[in-house]
GROMACS .gro file of C-alpha atoms in nm:
model
  149
    1MET     CA    1   0.000   0.000   0.000
    2SER     CA    2   0.283   0.239   0.083
    3GLU     CA    3   0.440   0.168  -0.257
    4THR     CA    4   0.117   0.276  -0.425
    5LEU     CA    5   0.107   0.599  -0.225
    6ASN     CA    6   0.476   0.656  -0.300
    7LEU     CA    7   0.411   0.600  -0.672
    8GLN     CA    8   0.118   0.842  -0.672
    9ALA     CA    9   0.325   1.106  -0.490
   10SER     CA   10   0.612   1.058  -0.738
   11GLU     CA   11   0.373   1.084  -1.034
   12LYS     CA   12   0.215   1.399  -0.893
   13GLU     CA   13   0.554   1.562  -0.829
   14LEU     CA   14   0.671   1.472  -1.181
   15ALA     CA   15   0.349   1.609  -1.330
   16LEU     CA   16   0.383   1.938  -1.139
   17ARG     CA   17   0.741   1.983  -1.256
   18TRP     CA   18   0.640   1.897  -1.614
   19LEU     CA   19   0.360   2.155  -1.605
   20ASP     CA   20   0.598   2.422  -1.474
   21ILE     CA   21   0.852   2.352  -1.749
   22THR     CA   22   0.583   2.337  -2.018
   23VAL     CA   23   0.437   2.675  -1.919
   24GLU     CA   24   0.788   2.826  -1.911
   25ARG     CA   25   0.855   2.692  -2.262
   26PHE     CA   26   0.521   2.825  -2.393
   27GLN     CA   27   0.593   3.168  -2.249
   28ALA     CA   28   0.948   3.164  -2.388
   29ASN     CA   29   0.808   3.081  -2.734
   30MET     CA   30   0.565   3.372  -2.707
   31ARG     CA   31   0.840   3.612  -2.608
   32GLN     CA   32   1.062   3.491  -2.892
   33LEU     CA   33   0.781   3.535  -3.147
   34ARG     CA   34   0.682   3.871  -2.991
   35ILE     CA   35   0.330   3.764  -2.898
   36LYS     CA   36   0.270   4.008  -2.615
   37ASP     CA   37   0.035   4.283  -2.727
   38THR     CA   38  -0.118   4.335  -2.384
   39GLY     CA   39   0.050   4.058  -2.185
   40ALA     CA   40  -0.289   3.902  -2.106
   41LEU     CA   41  -0.205   3.578  -2.286
   42LEU     CA   42   0.124   3.541  -2.101
   43ALA     CA   43  -0.052   3.593  -1.769
   44SER     CA   44  -0.349   3.367  -1.846
   45PHE     CA   45  -0.179   3.030  -1.786
   46LYS     CA   46  -0.329   2.818  -1.511
   47LYS     CA   47  -0.211   2.468  -1.427
   48GLN     CA   48  -0.345   2.198  -1.198
   49VAL     CA   49  -0.277   1.832  -1.121
   50ILE     CA   50  -0.583   1.630  -1.029
   51GLY     CA   51  -0.550   1.284  -0.877
   52SER     CA   52  -0.850   1.055  -0.896
   53ALA     CA   53  -0.958   0.767  -0.673
   54GLU     CA   54  -0.883   0.515  -0.946
   55GLY     CA   55  -0.515   0.605  -0.942
   56ARG     CA   56  -0.529   0.794  -1.271
   57LEU     CA   57  -0.360   1.129  -1.284
   58GLN     CA   58  -0.514   1.420  -1.475
   59LEU     CA   59  -0.332   1.736  -1.575
   60GLN     CA   60  -0.514   2.057  -1.654
   61LEU     CA   61  -0.345   2.340  -1.841
   62SER     CA   62  -0.556   2.637  -1.944
   63TYR     CA   63  -0.490   2.970  -2.112
   64ALA     CA   64  -0.681   3.240  -2.299
   65LEU     CA   65  -0.868   3.104  -2.602
   66TYR     CA   66  -0.734   3.360  -2.845
   67GLY     CA   67  -0.388   3.209  -2.801
   68LYS     CA   68  -0.490   2.925  -3.034
   69PHE     CA   69  -0.600   3.178  -3.296
   70VAL     CA   70  -0.260   3.347  -3.278
   71ASP     CA   71  -0.096   3.007  -3.325
   72MET     CA   72  -0.310   2.936  -3.634
   73GLY     CA   73  -0.285   3.288  -3.778
   74VAL     CA   74  -0.660   3.354  -3.787
   75GLY     CA   75  -0.915   3.569  -3.612
   76ARG     CA   76  -0.797   3.923  -3.672
   77GLY     CA   77  -1.073   4.107  -3.850
   78MET     CA   78  -1.443   4.161  -3.810
   79GLY     CA   79  -1.717   3.983  -3.619
   80ALA     CA   80  -1.897   3.680  -3.754
   81SER     CA   81  -2.212   3.873  -3.840
   82VAL     CA   82  -2.046   4.124  -4.079
   83LYS     CA   83  -2.124   4.047  -4.443
   84LYS     CA   84  -1.997   4.178  -4.773
   85GLY     CA   85  -2.273   4.438  -4.822
   86ASP     CA   86  -2.263   4.580  -4.467
   87ASP     CA   87  -2.124   4.919  -4.367
   88GLY     CA   88  -1.759   4.907  -4.273
   89TYR     CA   89  -1.677   4.605  -4.488
   90ASP     CA   90  -1.514   4.809  -4.767
   91ARG     CA   91  -1.324   5.015  -4.513
   92ILE     CA   92  -1.146   4.709  -4.370
   93ARG     CA   93  -1.147   4.455  -4.654
   94THR     CA   94  -1.060   4.451  -5.024
   95SER     CA   95  -1.304   4.333  -5.290
   96ARG     CA   96  -1.149   3.984  -5.263
   97GLY     CA   97  -1.219   3.973  -4.889
   98ARG     CA   98  -0.862   4.020  -4.766
   99LEU     CA   99  -0.779   4.259  -4.488
  100LYS     CA  100  -0.628   4.585  -4.608
  101ARG     CA  101  -0.441   4.673  -4.295
  102TYR     CA  102  -0.344   4.349  -4.125
  103GLU     CA  103  -0.160   4.055  -4.267
  104ARG     CA  104  -0.243   3.740  -4.078
  105LYS     CA  105   0.054   3.523  -4.004
  106ALA     CA  106   0.063   3.204  -3.803
  107ARG     CA  107   0.302   3.221  -3.508
  108LYS     CA  108   0.352   2.866  -3.387
  109TRP     CA  109   0.401   2.910  -3.014
  110TYR     CA  110   0.172   2.624  -2.911
  111SER     CA  111   0.127   2.331  -3.148
  112LYS     CA  112   0.484   2.209  -3.196
  113GLU     CA  113   0.577   2.264  -2.833
  114LEU     CA  114   0.268   2.078  -2.709
  115ALA     CA  115   0.349   1.777  -2.926
  116TYR     CA  116   0.706   1.769  -2.798
  117GLN     CA  117   0.609   1.817  -2.433
  118THR     CA  118   0.339   1.548  -2.449
  119LYS     CA  119   0.591   1.300  -2.588
  120ARG     CA  120   0.838   1.401  -2.318
  121LEU     CA  121   0.577   1.348  -2.043
  122ALA     CA  122   0.508   0.997  -2.174
  123GLU     CA  123   0.882   0.921  -2.167
  124LEU     CA  124   0.920   1.055  -1.813
  125MET     CA  125   0.622   0.858  -1.683
  126SER     CA  126   0.739   0.533  -1.843
  127GLU     CA  127   1.088   0.588  -1.699
  128LEU     CA  128   0.936   0.649  -1.354
  129HIS     CA  129   0.725   0.334  -1.372
  130GLY     CA  130   1.022   0.132  -1.498
  131THR     CA  131   1.242   0.252  -1.213
  132ILE     CA  132   0.974   0.172  -0.956
  133LEU     CA  133   0.918  -0.171  -1.109
  134ILE     CA  134   1.289  -0.253  -1.096
  135SER     CA  135   1.315  -0.138  -0.734
  136ALA     CA  136   1.008  -0.345  -0.639
  137VAL     CA  137   1.161  -0.656  -0.798
  138ALA     CA  138   1.494  -0.588  -0.629
  139ASP     CA  139   1.319  -0.553  -0.291
  140ALA     CA  140   1.134  -0.880  -0.343
  141LEU     CA  141   1.451  -1.077  -0.413
  142PRO     CA  142   1.609  -1.257  -0.120
  143GLU     CA  143   1.926  -1.118   0.031
  144THR     CA  144   2.129  -1.432  -0.033
  145VAL     CA  145   2.096  -1.683  -0.305
  146GLU     CA  146   2.219  -2.041  -0.262
  147ILE     CA  147   2.294  -2.253  -0.560
  148THR     CA  148   2.367  -2.621  -0.506
  149PHE     CA  149   2.500  -2.846  -0.778
   0.00000   0.00000   0.00000
């Protein structure tokens, strides 16, 4: 029973450290790509580790929704209800529908880093479980082994 509690504590500690590093990497990517108009996206990160009764560990990482739009290079323009014939359309858009003033450009601060960090978390967890398995087997072995021929 104590090994199970020790494993859960180790998993939770590993998950907390992984979340801290992941948020730091996301914020470093945003600074490098100069995604800090107001600083609200940088400050919007919230992280939490949730342990369940079944022994499964859940990680929760949240941030402002518009961060995904910055990553994809979309969302800078008019509201969804503005149509081609409405007032203000010609002021902001060309006849082909492109924005006159802003050029949308994807700034990949999220997608590549998330893929890498998810893979890294899987590696860390498997390494943790492997180490615990080896130590459990080593503890179960007898201190001395006699071999008679």
